[in-house]
PDB file of C-alpha atoms and ligand atoms in Angstrom:
ATOM      1  CA  MET A   1      43.860  91.803-174.298  1.00 53.00           C
ATOM      2  CA  THR A   2      45.930  92.974-177.194  1.00 77.00           C
ATOM      3  CA  GLY A   3      49.433  92.742-177.181  1.00 96.00           C
ATOM      4  CA  LYS A   4      51.999  95.370-176.581  1.00 98.00           C
ATOM      5  CA  LEU A   5      53.238  94.650-180.403  1.00 98.00           C
ATOM      6  CA  GLU A   6      50.021  94.141-182.063  1.00 98.00           C
ATOM      7  CA  GLY A   7      50.046  94.414-185.762  1.00 98.00           C
ATOM      8  CA  ARG A   8      53.990  94.828-185.728  1.00 98.00           C
ATOM      9  CA  ILE A   9      56.529  93.122-187.857  1.00 98.00           C
ATOM     10  CA  ALA A  10      59.786  92.254-186.276  1.00 99.00           C
ATOM     11  CA  VAL A  11      62.857  90.847-187.311  1.00 99.00           C
ATOM     12  CA  VAL A  12      65.197  89.195-184.967  1.00 99.00           C
ATOM     13  CA  THR A  13      68.596  88.192-186.249  1.00 99.00           C
ATOM     14  CA  GLY A  14      70.572  85.328-184.507  1.00 98.00           C
ATOM     15  CA  ALA A  15      67.123  83.907-183.665  1.00 98.00           C
ATOM     16  CA  ALA A  16      67.766  80.216-184.059  1.00 98.00           C
ATOM     17  CA  ARG A  17      68.517  79.992-180.323  1.00 98.00           C
ATOM     18  CA  GLY A  18      69.528  81.594-177.096  1.00 98.00           C
ATOM     19  CA  GLN A  19      68.554  85.206-176.649  1.00 98.00           C
ATOM     20  CA  GLY A  20      67.042  85.624-180.271  1.00 98.00           C
ATOM     21  CA  GLU A  21      64.798  82.602-180.064  1.00 98.00           C
ATOM     22  CA  ALA A  22      63.414  83.839-176.644  1.00 98.00           C
ATOM     23  CA  THR A  23      63.020  87.474-177.946  1.00 98.00           C
ATOM     24  CA  ALA A  24      61.260  86.079-181.288  1.00 98.00           C
ATOM     25  CA  ARG A  25      58.835  83.881-178.993  1.00 98.00           C
ATOM     26  CA  ILE A  26      58.014  86.915-176.562  1.00 98.00           C
ATOM     27  CA  PHE A  27      57.417  89.344-179.400  1.00 98.00           C
ATOM     28  CA  ALA A  28      55.045  86.848-181.092  1.00 98.00           C
ATOM     29  CA  GLU A  29      53.362  86.429-177.740  1.00 98.00           C
ATOM     30  CA  ALA A  30      52.869  90.034-177.525  1.00 98.00           C
ATOM     31  CA  GLY A  31      51.118  90.063-180.984  1.00 98.00           C
ATOM     32  CA  ALA A  32      53.728  90.535-183.724  1.00 98.00           C
ATOM     33  CA  ARG A  33      54.660  88.641-186.510  1.00 98.00           C
ATOM     34  CA  VAL A  34      58.241  87.961-186.330  1.00 98.00           C
ATOM     35  CA  VAL A  35      60.809  86.802-188.830  1.00 99.00           C
ATOM     36  CA  LEU A  36      63.661  84.708-187.257  1.00 99.00           C
ATOM     37  CA  ALA A  37      66.774  85.229-188.874  1.00 99.00           C
ATOM     38  CA  ASP A  38      70.073  82.939-188.538  1.00 98.00           C
ATOM     39  CA  VAL A  39      72.897  81.377-190.345  1.00 98.00           C
ATOM     40  CA  LEU A  40      71.560  78.257-188.531  1.00 98.00           C
ATOM     41  CA  GLU A  41      68.885  76.941-191.079  1.00 98.00           C
ATOM     42  CA  GLU A  42      67.598  73.715-189.381  1.00 98.00           C
ATOM     43  CA  ASP A  43      67.848  75.250-185.635  1.00 98.00           C
ATOM     44  CA  GLY A  44      65.983  78.263-187.111  1.00 98.00           C
ATOM     45  CA  ARG A  45      63.269  76.892-188.913  1.00 98.00           C
ATOM     46  CA  LYS A  46      62.495  74.383-185.584  1.00 98.00           C
ATOM     47  CA  ALA A  47      62.420  77.568-183.722  1.00 98.00           C
ATOM     48  CA  ALA A  48      59.946  79.361-185.874  1.00 98.00           C
ATOM     49  CA  GLY A  49      57.887  76.058-185.971  1.00 98.00           C
ATOM     50  CA  ARG A  50      57.656  76.104-182.110  1.00 98.00           C
ATOM     51  CA  ILE A  51      56.332  79.541-182.214  1.00 98.00           C
ATOM     52  CA  GLY A  52      53.831  78.538-184.769  1.00 97.00           C
ATOM     53  CA  ASP A  53      51.760  80.925-186.868  1.00 93.00           C
ATOM     54  CA  GLY A  54      53.112  84.465-186.556  1.00 95.00           C
ATOM     55  CA  ALA A  55      56.705  83.219-187.138  1.00 98.00           C
ATOM     56  CA  MET A  56      58.904  82.516-190.331  1.00 98.00           C
ATOM     57  CA  PHE A  57      62.457  81.609-190.682  1.00 98.00           C
ATOM     58  CA  ARG A  58      64.645  83.252-193.308  1.00 98.00           C
ATOM     59  CA  LYS A  59      68.311  82.370-193.716  1.00 98.00           C
ATOM     60  CA  LEU A  60      70.363  85.593-193.257  1.00 99.00           C
ATOM     61  CA  ASP A  61      74.069  85.942-193.064  1.00 99.00           C
ATOM     62  CA  VAL A  62      73.865  89.592-191.356  1.00 99.00           C
ATOM     63  CA  SER A  63      77.514  90.428-192.724  1.00 98.00           C
ATOM     64  CA  ASP A  64      76.044  90.124-196.186  1.00 98.00           C
ATOM     65  CA  GLU A  65      74.213  93.062-197.601  1.00 98.00           C
ATOM     66  CA  GLY A  66      72.589  91.016-200.547  1.00 98.00           C
ATOM     67  CA  SER A  67      71.306  88.532-197.734  1.00 98.00           C
ATOM     68  CA  TRP A  68      69.452  91.475-195.842  1.00 99.00           C
ATOM     69  CA  ASN A  69      68.035  92.778-199.302  1.00 98.00           C
ATOM     70  CA  ALA A  70      66.727  89.260-199.826  1.00 98.00           C
ATOM     71  CA  LEU A  71      65.065  89.224-196.298  1.00 98.00           C
ATOM     72  CA  LEU A  72      63.507  92.414-196.817  1.00 98.00           C
ATOM     73  CA  GLU A  73      62.088  91.439-200.036  1.00 98.00           C
ATOM     74  CA  ALA A  74      60.837  88.127-198.676  1.00 98.00           C
ATOM     75  CA  THR A  75      59.180  89.690-195.645  1.00 98.00           C
ATOM     76  CA  ARG A  76      57.363  92.499-197.729  1.00 98.00           C
ATOM     77  CA  THR A  77      56.240  89.803-200.012  1.00 98.00           C
ATOM     78  CA  GLU A  78      54.863  87.767-197.068  1.00 98.00           C
ATOM     79  CA  TRP A  79      53.726  90.288-194.480  1.00 98.00           C
ATOM     80  CA  GLY A  80      54.856  93.906-195.231  1.00 98.00           C
ATOM     81  CA  THR A  81      57.577  96.334-194.042  1.00 98.00           C
ATOM     82  CA  PRO A  82      59.175  95.398-190.903  1.00 99.00           C
ATOM     83  CA  ASP A  83      58.560  98.054-187.954  1.00 98.00           C
ATOM     84  CA  ILE A  84      61.123  96.403-185.450  1.00 99.00           C
ATOM     85  CA  LEU A  85      64.510  95.283-185.780  1.00 99.00           C
ATOM     86  CA  ILE A  86      66.842  93.324-183.176  1.00 99.00           C
ATOM     87  CA  ASN A  87      70.256  93.321-183.916  1.00 99.00           C
ATOM     88  CA  ASN A  88      71.167  90.336-181.752  1.00 98.00           C
ATOM     89  CA  ALA A  89      73.188  88.068-183.910  1.00 99.00           C
ATOM     90  CA  GLY A  90      76.744  87.775-182.630  1.00 98.00           C
ATOM     91  CA  ILE A  91      79.944  85.876-182.406  1.00 98.00           C
ATOM     92  CA  VAL A  92      82.687  85.898-179.374  1.00 97.00           C
ATOM     93  CA  HIS A  93      86.188  84.942-180.354  1.00 97.00           C
ATOM     94  CA  PRO A  94      88.012  84.793-176.869  1.00 96.00           C
ATOM     95  CA  VAL A  95      91.634  85.763-177.622  1.00 96.00           C
ATOM     96  CA  ASP A  96      93.804  88.468-176.232  1.00 97.00           C
ATOM     97  CA  ALA A  97      95.289  91.340-178.239  1.00 97.00           C
ATOM     98  CA  LEU A  98      98.745  90.013-178.756  1.00 98.00           C
ATOM     99  CA  ASN A  99      97.592  86.633-179.944  1.00 97.00           C
ATOM    100  CA  LEU A 100      94.660  88.001-181.907  1.00 98.00           C
ATOM    101  CA  GLU A 101      94.876  87.460-185.945  1.00 98.00           C
ATOM    102  CA  LYS A 102      93.707  90.065-188.167  1.00 98.00           C
ATOM    103  CA  ALA A 103      91.376  87.944-190.165  1.00 98.00           C
ATOM    104  CA  ASP A 104      89.404  86.930-186.829  1.00 98.00           C
ATOM    105  CA  PHE A 105      89.296  90.500-185.801  1.00 98.00           C
ATOM    106  CA  GLU A 106      87.681  91.596-189.073  1.00 98.00           C
ATOM    107  CA  ARG A 107      85.431  88.409-188.933  1.00 98.00           C
ATOM    108  CA  VAL A 108      84.015  89.551-185.354  1.00 98.00           C
ATOM    109  CA  LEU A 109      83.632  93.116-186.584  1.00 99.00           C
ATOM    110  CA  GLY A 110      82.192  91.924-189.740  1.00 99.00           C
ATOM    111  CA  ILE A 111      79.252  90.270-187.910  1.00 99.00           C
ATOM    112  CA  ASN A 112      78.649  92.251-184.280  1.00 98.00           C
ATOM    113  CA  LEU A 113      79.256  95.715-185.866  1.00 99.00           C
ATOM    114  CA  ILE A 114      79.175  95.817-189.720  1.00 99.00           C
ATOM    115  CA  GLY A 115      76.380  93.381-189.620  1.00 99.00           C
ATOM    116  CA  SER A 116      74.093  95.565-187.388  1.00 99.00           C
ATOM    117  CA  TRP A 117      74.987  98.316-189.371  1.00 99.00           C
ATOM    118  CA  LEU A 118      73.700  96.731-192.699  1.00 99.00           C
ATOM    119  CA  GLY A 119      70.418  95.775-190.875  1.00 99.00           C
ATOM    120  CA  ILE A 120      69.803  99.421-190.238  1.00 99.00           C
ATOM    121  CA  LYS A 121      70.777 100.648-193.744  1.00 99.00           C
ATOM    122  CA  VAL A 122      68.581  97.981-195.499  1.00 99.00           C
ATOM    123  CA  LEU A 123      65.337  98.053-193.038  1.00 99.00           C
ATOM    124  CA  ALA A 124      65.327 101.624-191.581  1.00 99.00           C
ATOM    125  CA  PRO A 125      64.192 103.316-195.023  1.00 98.00           C
ATOM    126  CA  GLY A 126      60.950 101.197-194.902  1.00 98.00           C
ATOM    127  CA  MET A 127      60.577 102.311-191.072  1.00 98.00           C
ATOM    128  CA  ILE A 128      60.960 105.987-191.792  1.00 98.00           C
ATOM    129  CA  GLU A 129      58.422 105.686-194.840  1.00 98.00           C
ATOM    130  CA  LYS A 130      55.728 104.041-192.204  1.00 98.00           C
ATOM    131  CA  GLY A 131      56.868 107.167-189.913  1.00 97.00           C
ATOM    132  CA  LYS A 132      57.654 104.702-187.064  1.00 98.00           C
ATOM    133  CA  GLY A 133      59.959 102.004-186.344  1.00 98.00           C
ATOM    134  CA  ALA A 134      62.119 100.625-183.264  1.00 99.00           C
ATOM    135  CA  ILE A 135      65.677  99.179-183.450  1.00 99.00           C
ATOM    136  CA  VAL A 136      67.433  97.381-180.556  1.00 99.00           C
ATOM    137  CA  ASN A 137      71.187  96.729-180.835  1.00 99.00           C
ATOM    138  CA  ILE A 138      72.326  94.040-178.359  1.00 99.00           C
ATOM    139  CA  CYS A 139      75.597  95.121-177.245  1.00 98.00           C
ATOM    140  CA  SER A 140      77.301  93.355-173.881  1.00 98.00           C
ATOM    141  CA  SER A 141      78.588  94.200-170.628  1.00 97.00           C
ATOM    142  CA  SER A 142      81.969  94.213-172.128  1.00 97.00           C
ATOM    143  CA  ALA A 143      80.912  97.327-173.907  1.00 98.00           C
ATOM    144  CA  LEU A 144      80.727  99.009-170.363  1.00 97.00           C
ATOM    145  CA  ILE A 145      84.038  97.939-168.905  1.00 95.00           C
ATOM    146  CA  GLY A 146      86.966  95.969-170.379  1.00 93.00           C
ATOM    147  CA  MET A 147      86.936  92.221-170.613  1.00 93.00           C
ATOM    148  CA  ASN A 148      90.229  89.985-170.273  1.00 95.00           C
ATOM    149  CA  GLY A 149      90.905  87.991-173.430  1.00 96.00           C
ATOM    150  CA  LEU A 150      87.918  89.388-175.291  1.00 97.00           C
ATOM    151  CA  THR A 151      89.814  92.007-177.336  1.00 98.00           C
ATOM    152  CA  ALA A 152      87.805  91.632-180.663  1.00 98.00           C
ATOM    153  CA  TYR A 153      84.648  91.004-179.148  1.00 98.00           C
ATOM    154  CA  ALA A 154      84.732  93.923-176.679  1.00 98.00           C
ATOM    155  CA  SER A 155      85.882  96.263-179.342  1.00 98.00           C
ATOM    156  CA  SER A 156      82.987  95.305-181.874  1.00 98.00           C
ATOM    157  CA  LYS A 157      80.624  95.758-178.796  1.00 98.00           C
ATOM    158  CA  TRP A 158      82.169  99.186-177.900  1.00 98.00           C
ATOM    159  CA  ALA A 159      81.730 100.119-181.535  1.00 98.00           C
ATOM    160  CA  LEU A 160      78.111  98.953-181.930  1.00 99.00           C
ATOM    161  CA  ARG A 161      77.364 101.082-178.612  1.00 98.00           C
ATOM    162  CA  GLY A 162      78.728 103.943-180.606  1.00 98.00           C
ATOM    163  CA  LEU A 163      76.809 103.264-183.827  1.00 99.00           C
ATOM    164  CA  THR A 164      73.590 103.203-181.423  1.00 99.00           C
ATOM    165  CA  LYS A 165      74.405 106.636-180.511  1.00 98.00           C
ATOM    166  CA  ASN A 166      74.925 108.013-183.650  1.00 98.00           C
ATOM    167  CA  VAL A 167      72.098 106.332-185.424  1.00 98.00           C
ATOM    168  CA  ALA A 168      69.730 107.066-182.699  1.00 98.00           C
ATOM    169  CA  MET A 169      70.418 110.844-183.580  1.00 98.00           C
ATOM    170  CA  GLU A 170      70.146 110.237-187.361  1.00 98.00           C
ATOM    171  CA  LEU A 171      66.886 108.253-187.211  1.00 98.00           C
ATOM    172  CA  GLY A 172      65.015 109.756-184.160  1.00 98.00           C
ATOM    173  CA  TYR A 173      63.802 112.710-185.864  1.00 98.00           C
ATOM    174  CA  ARG A 174      62.318 110.571-188.652  1.00 98.00           C
ATOM    175  CA  GLY A 175      60.307 108.351-186.248  1.00 98.00           C
ATOM    176  CA  VAL A 176      62.819 105.516-185.733  1.00 99.00           C
ATOM    177  CA  ARG A 177      63.919 105.074-182.165  1.00 99.00           C
ATOM    178  CA  VAL A 178      67.242 103.417-181.599  1.00 99.00           C
ATOM    179  CA  ASN A 179      68.573 102.084-178.101  1.00 99.00           C
ATOM    180  CA  ALA A 180      70.913  99.440-176.976  1.00 99.00           C
ATOM    181  CA  ILE A 181      70.869  96.580-174.162  1.00 99.00           C
ATOM    182  CA  PHE A 182      73.886  95.529-172.604  1.00 98.00           C
ATOM    183  CA  PRO A 183      73.431  91.709-171.201  1.00 98.00           C
ATOM    184  CA  GLY A 184      76.031  90.237-168.750  1.00 97.00           C
ATOM    185  CA  GLY A 185      76.507  86.408-168.380  1.00 95.00           C
ATOM    186  CA  ILE A 186      73.153  84.837-169.881  1.00 96.00           C
ATOM    187  CA  ASN A 187      72.293  81.182-169.884  1.00 96.00           C
ATOM    188  CA  THR A 188      72.399  80.504-173.628  1.00 96.00           C
ATOM    189  CA  PRO A 189      74.814  78.468-175.781  1.00 94.00           C
ATOM    190  CA  MET A 190      77.086  81.324-175.983  1.00 94.00           C
ATOM    191  CA  GLY A 191      77.068  82.173-172.269  1.00 92.00           C
ATOM    192  CA  ASN A 192      77.150  78.522-171.201  1.00 90.00           C
ATOM    193  CA  ILE A 193      79.519  76.799-173.588  1.00 86.00           C
ATOM    194  CA  THR A 194      79.929  73.577-171.149  1.00 86.00           C
ATOM    195  CA  GLU A 195      75.958  73.608-170.742  1.00 89.00           C
ATOM    196  CA  GLU A 196      76.294  73.408-166.981  1.00 89.00           C
ATOM    197  CA  PRO A 197      72.925  73.653-164.917  1.00 90.00           C
ATOM    198  CA  ALA A 198      72.313  77.361-164.029  1.00 84.00           C
ATOM    199  CA  GLU A 199      72.762  76.445-160.190  1.00 87.00           C
ATOM    200  CA  GLU A 200      76.246  75.715-161.016  1.00 90.00           C
ATOM    201  CA  LEU A 201      76.976  78.630-163.252  1.00 89.00           C
ATOM    202  CA  ASN A 202      75.503  80.727-160.329  1.00 91.00           C
ATOM    203  CA  LYS A 203      78.812  80.035-158.605  1.00 90.00           C
ATOM    204  CA  TYR A 204      80.793  82.114-161.068  1.00 89.00           C
ATOM    205  CA  TYR A 205      78.770  85.218-160.228  1.00 88.00           C
ATOM    206  CA  VAL A 206      79.043  85.374-156.497  1.00 83.00           C
ATOM    207  CA  GLY A 207      80.888  88.418-155.549  1.00 82.00           C
ATOM    208  CA  GLN A 208      78.783  90.229-158.143  1.00 85.00           C
ATOM    209  CA  THR A 209      75.431  92.002-157.364  1.00 82.00           C
ATOM    210  CA  ILE A 210      72.674  89.879-158.230  1.00 89.00           C
ATOM    211  CA  GLN A 211      74.544  86.489-157.639  1.00 89.00           C
ATOM    212  CA  ARG A 212      73.559  84.644-160.702  1.00 93.00           C
ATOM    213  CA  ILE A 213      73.267  84.091-164.424  1.00 94.00           C
ATOM    214  CA  GLY A 214      70.705  85.796-166.309  1.00 96.00           C
ATOM    215  CA  GLU A 215      68.054  84.036-168.378  1.00 96.00           C
ATOM    216  CA  PRO A 216      67.441  84.722-171.961  1.00 98.00           C
ATOM    217  CA  GLU A 217      63.957  85.797-171.332  1.00 98.00           C
ATOM    218  CA  GLU A 218      65.214  88.681-169.153  1.00 98.00           C
ATOM    219  CA  VAL A 219      67.078  90.157-172.116  1.00 98.00           C
ATOM    220  CA  ALA A 220      63.981  89.659-174.366  1.00 98.00           C
ATOM    221  CA  ARG A 221      61.586  91.533-171.924  1.00 98.00           C
ATOM    222  CA  THR A 222      63.854  94.298-172.033  1.00 98.00           C
ATOM    223  CA  SER A 223      63.785  94.325-175.921  1.00 99.00           C
ATOM    224  CA  LEU A 224      60.049  94.234-175.738  1.00 98.00           C
ATOM    225  CA  PHE A 225      59.763  97.117-173.679  1.00 98.00           C
ATOM    226  CA  LEU A 226      62.261  99.107-175.716  1.00 99.00           C
ATOM    227  CA  CYS A 227      60.173  98.312-178.909  1.00 98.00           C
ATOM    228  CA  SER A 228      56.957  99.069-177.231  1.00 98.00           C
ATOM    229  CA  ASP A 229      55.108 102.372-176.954  1.00 98.00           C
ATOM    230  CA  ASP A 230      56.038 101.975-173.188  1.00 98.00           C
ATOM    231  CA  ALA A 231      59.292 103.154-174.400  1.00 98.00           C
ATOM    232  CA  SER A 232      57.990 106.028-176.605  1.00 98.00           C
ATOM    233  CA  TYR A 233      60.498 108.750-175.395  1.00 98.00           C
ATOM    234  CA  LEU A 234      63.790 106.536-175.284  1.00 98.00           C
ATOM    235  CA  ALA A 235      66.155 106.978-178.173  1.00 98.00           C
ATOM    236  CA  GLY A 236      69.611 106.311-177.696  1.00 98.00           C
ATOM    237  CA  ALA A 237      69.305 104.758-174.311  1.00 98.00           C
ATOM    238  CA  GLU A 238      71.778 102.132-172.874  1.00 98.00           C
ATOM    239  CA  ILE A 239      70.018  99.711-170.701  1.00 98.00           C
ATOM    240  CA  ALA A 240      72.497  97.080-168.657  1.00 98.00           C
ATOM    241  CA  VAL A 241      70.611  93.772-168.227  1.00 98.00           C
ATOM    242  CA  ASP A 242      73.384  92.197-166.134  1.00 97.00           C
ATOM    243  CA  GLY A 243      72.391  91.925-162.834  1.00 95.00           C
ATOM    244  CA  GLY A 244      74.485  94.683-161.532  1.00 94.00           C
ATOM    245  CA  GLN A 245      77.556  92.914-163.084  1.00 93.00           C
ATOM    246  CA  THR A 246      79.264  96.085-164.171  1.00 94.00           C
ATOM    247  CA  LEU A 247      78.359  98.454-161.120  1.00 92.00           C
ATOM    248  CA  GLY A 248      81.803  97.855-159.874  1.00 85.00           C
ATOM    249  CA  PRO A 249      83.823  95.441-157.131  1.00 77.00           C
ATOM    250  CA  TYR A 250      81.117  93.973-154.769  1.00 74.00           C
ATOM    251  CA  THR A 251      83.482  94.254-151.573  1.00 72.00           C
ATOM    252  CA  PRO A 252      82.642  96.036-148.432  1.00 66.00           C
ATOM    253  CA  PHE A 253      84.157  99.610-148.335  1.00 63.00           C
ATOM    254  CA  LEU A 254      84.291  99.729-144.665  1.00 70.00           C
ATOM    255  CA  PRO A 255      83.941  97.033-141.880  1.00 66.00           C
ATOM    256  CA  GLY A 256      80.276  96.200-141.245  1.00 68.00           C
ATOM    257  CA  ALA A 257      79.244  97.462-144.958  1.00 69.00           C
ATOM    258  CA  PRO A 258      76.153  95.714-145.753  1.00 68.00           C
ATOM    259  CA  ASN A 259      77.772  92.867-147.674  1.00 63.00           C
ATOM    260  CA  SER A 260      76.773  89.528-146.260  1.00 53.00           C
ATOM    261  CA  VAL A 261      78.328  87.273-148.856  1.00 50.00           C
ATOM    262  CA  VAL A 262      81.625  88.341-149.904  1.00 45.00           C
TER     263      VAL A 262
HETATM  264  P1  LIG B   1      74.138  82.242-179.287  1.00 51.07           P
HETATM  265  O1  LIG B   1      73.447  81.463-178.490  1.00 51.07           O
HETATM  266  O2  LIG B   1      75.417  81.878-179.749  1.00 51.07           O
HETATM  267  O3  LIG B   1      73.285  82.839-180.532  1.00 51.07           O
HETATM  268  C1  LIG B   1      73.657  83.806-181.612  1.00 51.07           C
HETATM  269  C2  LIG B   1      72.980  83.295-182.682  1.00 51.07           C
HETATM  270  O4  LIG B   1      73.426  83.996-183.795  1.00 51.07           O
HETATM  271  C3  LIG B   1      73.575  81.752-183.218  1.00 51.07           C
HETATM  272  O5  LIG B   1      72.464  81.096-183.836  1.00 51.07           O
HETATM  273  C4  LIG B   1      74.457  82.256-184.237  1.00 51.07           C
HETATM  274  O6  LIG B   1      74.871  81.057-185.030  1.00 51.07           O
HETATM  275  C5  LIG B   1      73.870  83.482-184.962  1.00 51.07           C
HETATM  276  N1  LIG B   1      74.803  83.947-185.842  1.00 51.07           N
HETATM  277  C6  LIG B   1      76.091  83.990-185.784  1.00 51.07           C
HETATM  278  N2  LIG B   1      76.804  84.742-186.678  1.00 51.07           N
HETATM  279  C7  LIG B   1      75.848  84.988-187.666  1.00 51.07           C
HETATM  280  C8  LIG B   1      75.655  85.710-188.749  1.00 51.07           C
HETATM  281  N3  LIG B   1      76.629  85.944-189.630  1.00 51.07           N
HETATM  282  N4  LIG B   1      74.137  85.975-189.479  1.00 51.07           N
HETATM  283  C9  LIG B   1      73.280  85.636-188.722  1.00 51.07           C
HETATM  284  N5  LIG B   1      73.173  85.011-187.632  1.00 51.07           N
HETATM  285  C10 LIG B   1      74.576  84.549-186.727  1.00 51.07           C
HETATM  286  O7  LIG B   1      74.360  83.718-178.624  1.00 51.07           O
HETATM  287  P2  LIG B   1      73.419  84.382-177.515  1.00 51.07           P
HETATM  288  O8  LIG B   1      74.048  84.342-176.141  1.00 51.07           O
HETATM  289  O9  LIG B   1      72.113  84.304-177.586  1.00 51.07           O
HETATM  290  O10 LIG B   1      73.805  86.030-177.811  1.00 51.07           O
HETATM  291  C11 LIG B   1      73.072  86.938-178.458  1.00 51.07           C
HETATM  292  C12 LIG B   1      73.545  88.354-178.390  1.00 51.07           C
HETATM  293  O11 LIG B   1      73.542  88.800-177.091  1.00 51.07           O
HETATM  294  C13 LIG B   1      74.833  88.257-179.089  1.00 51.07           C
HETATM  295  O12 LIG B   1      74.941  89.565-179.940  1.00 51.07           O
HETATM  296  C14 LIG B   1      75.877  88.435-177.931  1.00 51.07           C
HETATM  297  O13 LIG B   1      77.069  88.996-178.374  1.00 51.07           O
HETATM  298  C15 LIG B   1      75.214  88.945-176.973  1.00 51.07           C
HETATM  299  N6  LIG B   1      75.484  88.743-175.560  1.00 51.07           N
HETATM  300  C16 LIG B   1      75.523  87.506-175.074  1.00 51.07           C
HETATM  301  C17 LIG B   1      75.912  87.319-173.779  1.00 51.07           C
HETATM  302  C18 LIG B   1      75.941  86.114-173.049  1.00 51.07           C
HETATM  303  O14 LIG B   1      76.287  85.659-172.139  1.00 51.07           O
HETATM  304  N7  LIG B   1      75.009  84.991-173.623  1.00 51.07           N
HETATM  305  C19 LIG B   1      76.439  88.306-173.087  1.00 51.07           C
HETATM  306  C20 LIG B   1      76.409  89.480-173.452  1.00 51.07           C
HETATM  307  C21 LIG B   1      76.038  89.663-174.867  1.00 51.07           C
HETATM  308  P3  LIG B   1      76.241  80.293-184.962  1.00 51.07           P
HETATM  309  O15 LIG B   1      76.087  79.235-184.151  1.00 51.07           O
HETATM  310  O16 LIG B   1      76.544  79.873-186.345  1.00 51.07           O
HETATM  311  O17 LIG B   1      77.326  81.338-184.580  1.00 51.07           O
END
């Protein structure tokens, strides 16, 4: 059986670990050749090695335009023009608005927002030439609601959501579909800083709809859907992969309401 991404060339940023690594693996299993791009060189090379043939690592700082140009040139030399871009690299800076330093705010925006735009600016023209492409921007549930103490991060992800809508409009009629995913709490080095077992982490999610943390593969499979022909009519779509975290307070509205846990 041929995979859903057979013959495609994909670039996944932040792919040395976490959701990016899971996405690269699942895309390779679906038949794509995948460039794992990250600032973390050693982990990135190891991740590409674990996937095997169909995968290569390139060092990339998403906030640097020259770094993107070098990645495109290397990919073209090795395999050809990319058909898919997953803007997944991101950093979090857990500080509230009043204690946030300007330089830190700019650093977060430079990676999470400007870095994603640079990837689109450098890779989309090749997709337009091919007449077909798919781009997924990894936002966050913090771009659907507010998140206490995450001012720079949440602002960057709200802006990335806006970038998705605008670029989806600008590129859609030229064959490139741009969509966004909004992960909730996901069991990765970013989402599980203390490296607790998933069962422990699940306790933090009681009082939220699905009552557990998400796994990186659950986000990766959503990116696979969005980049495959199964999503051929999706442009500018927003998919929350958050177990219902952003649906609202999980409390009974009336006595006897169907809510057995809280
Ligand atoms: P992760 O485990 O921290 O992985 C992110 C990767 O991106 C790391 O290898 C990181 O390297 C790399 N990176 C950072 N800055 C970069 C840059 N300038 N250029 C290239 N690569 C860079 O995070 P994750 O949990 O897999 O998150 C992936 C995406 O999902 C992020 O955009 C994140 O904001 C979003 N997200 C995550 C969660 C969650 O709960 N995990 C929830 C919502 C949204 P360093 O270690 O050097 O930073």
